[in-house]
XYZ file of C-alpha atoms in Angstrom:
227
model
C 238.706 163.314 -165.086
C 241.447 164.447 -163.510
C 240.299 162.587 -159.847
C 239.682 159.529 -162.245
C 242.915 159.962 -164.119
C 245.506 160.200 -161.029
C 243.532 157.200 -159.219
C 243.630 154.712 -162.432
C 247.780 155.648 -162.201
C 248.005 154.433 -158.782
C 245.800 151.751 -158.971
C 247.260 150.469 -162.019
C 250.775 150.644 -160.714
C 250.031 148.724 -157.820
C 248.253 145.991 -159.766
C 251.212 144.807 -160.786
C 252.999 145.117 -157.289
C 249.749 142.710 -156.010
C 250.239 140.315 -158.721
C 254.142 140.242 -158.707
C 254.140 139.440 -154.820
C 251.061 137.257 -154.507
C 253.084 134.882 -157.466
C 255.897 134.744 -155.261
C 253.804 134.585 -151.981
C 252.198 131.816 -153.281
C 249.037 133.526 -152.097
C 245.408 133.538 -153.688
C 243.840 136.315 -152.367
C 246.416 138.858 -152.834
C 246.287 137.241 -156.661
C 242.485 137.497 -156.699
C 242.504 140.898 -155.195
C 245.043 142.278 -157.879
C 242.660 140.980 -161.135
C 239.781 142.750 -159.100
C 242.160 145.616 -159.356
C 242.481 144.699 -163.582
C 238.925 144.863 -163.687
C 238.856 148.058 -161.717
C 241.349 150.161 -164.198
C 238.920 148.998 -166.965
C 235.571 150.578 -165.062
C 238.381 153.548 -164.974
C 239.286 153.430 -168.338
C 235.859 153.379 -169.623
C 234.497 156.308 -166.841
C 237.830 158.545 -168.268
C 236.335 158.000 -171.790
C 232.797 158.756 -170.703
C 233.929 161.776 -168.667
C 235.878 163.244 -171.463
C 233.293 162.559 -174.323
C 230.443 163.877 -172.236
C 231.956 167.296 -171.698
C 232.219 170.469 -173.664
C 235.364 169.751 -174.516
C 234.576 167.217 -176.587
C 231.026 168.489 -177.894
C 233.463 171.031 -179.147
C 235.827 169.644 -180.670
C 236.873 169.099 -184.132
C 236.096 165.669 -184.627
C 232.433 165.369 -183.823
C 230.456 167.522 -185.733
C 226.414 168.252 -184.923
C 225.383 165.556 -186.712
C 227.801 162.898 -185.337
C 226.527 159.707 -184.287
C 228.061 160.331 -180.412
C 225.556 163.495 -180.354
C 222.686 162.496 -182.422
C 221.454 159.902 -180.296
C 217.604 159.915 -181.452
C 219.012 159.016 -185.145
C 221.488 156.827 -184.679
C 219.989 155.128 -181.459
C 222.832 152.555 -180.874
C 226.470 154.663 -182.253
C 229.498 155.104 -180.592
C 227.678 157.015 -177.349
C 226.382 153.564 -176.188
C 230.452 152.300 -176.074
C 230.528 152.484 -172.410
C 227.019 149.965 -172.431
C 229.682 147.293 -174.549
C 232.923 147.756 -172.137
C 230.473 147.117 -169.207
C 228.905 144.504 -170.729
C 232.499 143.009 -171.367
C 234.017 143.716 -168.650
C 231.022 141.678 -166.658
C 231.672 138.635 -168.938
C 235.574 138.695 -167.518
C 234.444 139.850 -164.001
C 232.548 136.266 -163.797
C 234.554 134.386 -165.597
C 237.810 135.909 -162.920
C 235.413 135.064 -159.974
C 234.697 131.256 -160.758
C 238.279 130.964 -161.684
C 239.552 131.910 -158.053
C 236.239 130.351 -156.623
C 237.583 126.812 -158.336
C 241.178 127.520 -157.091
C 240.186 128.917 -153.803
C 237.930 125.376 -153.022
C 241.181 123.627 -154.629
C 242.978 124.929 -151.858
C 240.768 124.487 -149.022
C 240.919 120.981 -149.814
C 244.539 120.969 -150.106
C 245.892 123.805 -148.350
C 249.434 125.006 -149.945
C 252.214 126.867 -148.239
C 252.149 130.627 -148.119
C 255.296 133.174 -148.052
C 254.002 135.654 -145.009
C 257.571 137.826 -145.984
C 255.760 141.467 -146.543
C 252.763 139.990 -147.267
C 251.020 141.913 -144.536
C 252.790 145.054 -145.789
C 251.364 144.608 -149.363
C 248.402 144.241 -148.405
C 247.979 147.210 -146.286
C 249.396 149.462 -149.341
C 246.136 147.871 -151.254
C 243.737 148.846 -148.289
C 245.524 152.228 -148.595
C 245.136 152.859 -152.245
C 241.686 151.775 -152.459
C 240.816 154.333 -149.408
C 242.364 156.952 -151.402
C 239.901 155.742 -154.402
C 236.842 156.152 -151.653
C 238.296 159.447 -150.991
C 238.278 160.301 -154.069
C 235.378 159.737 -155.215
C 232.778 159.985 -152.034
C 231.832 163.346 -152.716
C 230.775 162.636 -156.078
C 229.087 159.543 -155.690
C 226.902 161.274 -152.813
C 226.638 164.165 -155.384
C 225.101 161.878 -158.274
C 223.021 160.220 -155.221
C 221.193 163.495 -154.490
C 221.374 164.570 -158.457
C 219.565 161.256 -159.284
C 217.083 161.551 -156.504
C 216.081 165.246 -158.015
C 215.675 164.019 -161.489
C 213.493 161.002 -160.359
C 211.488 163.965 -158.360
C 211.421 166.433 -160.976
C 209.884 163.520 -163.629
C 206.600 163.492 -161.346
C 204.911 167.268 -162.466
C 203.966 168.927 -165.796
C 205.045 166.314 -167.896
C 202.353 168.066 -170.248
C 204.797 170.740 -170.991
C 207.907 171.566 -173.006
C 210.763 169.545 -171.633
C 214.877 169.920 -172.156
C 216.766 167.157 -172.352
C 220.043 168.280 -172.011
C 220.374 166.334 -168.383
C 221.280 163.056 -170.476
C 225.139 163.228 -170.647
C 224.956 164.239 -166.730
C 222.898 161.430 -166.151
C 224.735 159.024 -167.521
C 227.460 160.489 -165.964
C 225.914 159.674 -162.571
C 225.561 156.355 -162.903
C 229.024 155.865 -163.931
C 230.929 157.767 -160.663
C 228.406 155.499 -159.050
C 229.334 152.360 -160.849
C 233.441 153.299 -160.328
C 233.003 153.989 -156.440
C 230.772 150.624 -155.981
C 234.165 149.069 -157.947
C 236.281 150.798 -155.427
C 234.414 150.126 -152.345
C 234.321 146.451 -153.203
C 237.603 146.015 -153.699
C 238.436 147.941 -150.386
C 235.972 145.098 -148.480
C 238.625 142.779 -150.326
C 241.597 144.059 -149.546
C 240.351 143.883 -145.574
C 239.909 140.554 -146.440
C 243.461 139.372 -147.699
C 244.670 141.638 -144.402
C 242.951 139.399 -142.108
C 243.818 136.166 -143.789
C 247.832 137.609 -143.843
C 247.160 138.062 -140.211
C 245.681 135.067 -139.428
C 248.635 133.328 -141.248
C 251.459 135.158 -139.818
C 250.255 134.571 -135.628
C 248.592 131.090 -136.424
C 249.693 129.799 -139.715
C 246.321 129.349 -140.724
C 246.580 128.769 -144.258
C 243.238 127.790 -144.976
C 242.653 131.551 -144.287
C 243.686 132.474 -147.569
C 241.765 130.478 -149.449
C 238.259 131.279 -147.323
C 239.748 135.085 -148.598
C 239.627 134.202 -152.010
C 235.944 132.881 -151.686
C 234.777 136.366 -149.987
C 236.582 138.161 -152.812
C 235.107 136.010 -155.461
C 231.501 136.635 -153.995
C 232.615 140.361 -153.935
C 233.493 140.291 -157.775
C 229.865 138.170 -158.790
C 228.389 140.971 -156.693
C 230.060 143.824 -158.465
C 229.111 142.409 -161.676
């Protein structure tokens, strides 16, 4: 939860930097990367909420009794415990909308390439990559552990189904998928930052402004894949 909160704060602050400078420089690639960071923040908030509510602190909190709909999922099969499912669904809808909007704008810019101000564009792009690399560093170990945990979970279900079974692994299993989803979100955003850096270099040295639109297409594809 601490890692989630730290990276959420960094990601949220730098998202505004990319939005502002993307608008000032007229770079669609930077703006689309900032949009992707926005939905990364939403995914991180959902992950932070799920991480807290799945912890012992939440289970022992006075607000949650043993009969609460969050804990008693057998009785309330679609209670508050499914909030991350609905949040993820809404997040996916907005991601698709943003991806389509970026794709349409990119096609228009390919046909009519606009002028792009390159002052400090490369610096902002590199800083965006550094932010995403920090996120990958934060969640790489947790992602690998969740992958191993899911493999062990799948392997363990192949034996002794006739005996008593403890279902206490449910929250841990959900948390594994949650961490994996966050890691893949950040990985896709990292690839988008690399695309922005490449287009910034091509614009700076060769004035190929069309590469900004092509980079936006690349980011839109990454958005669709991450959904």
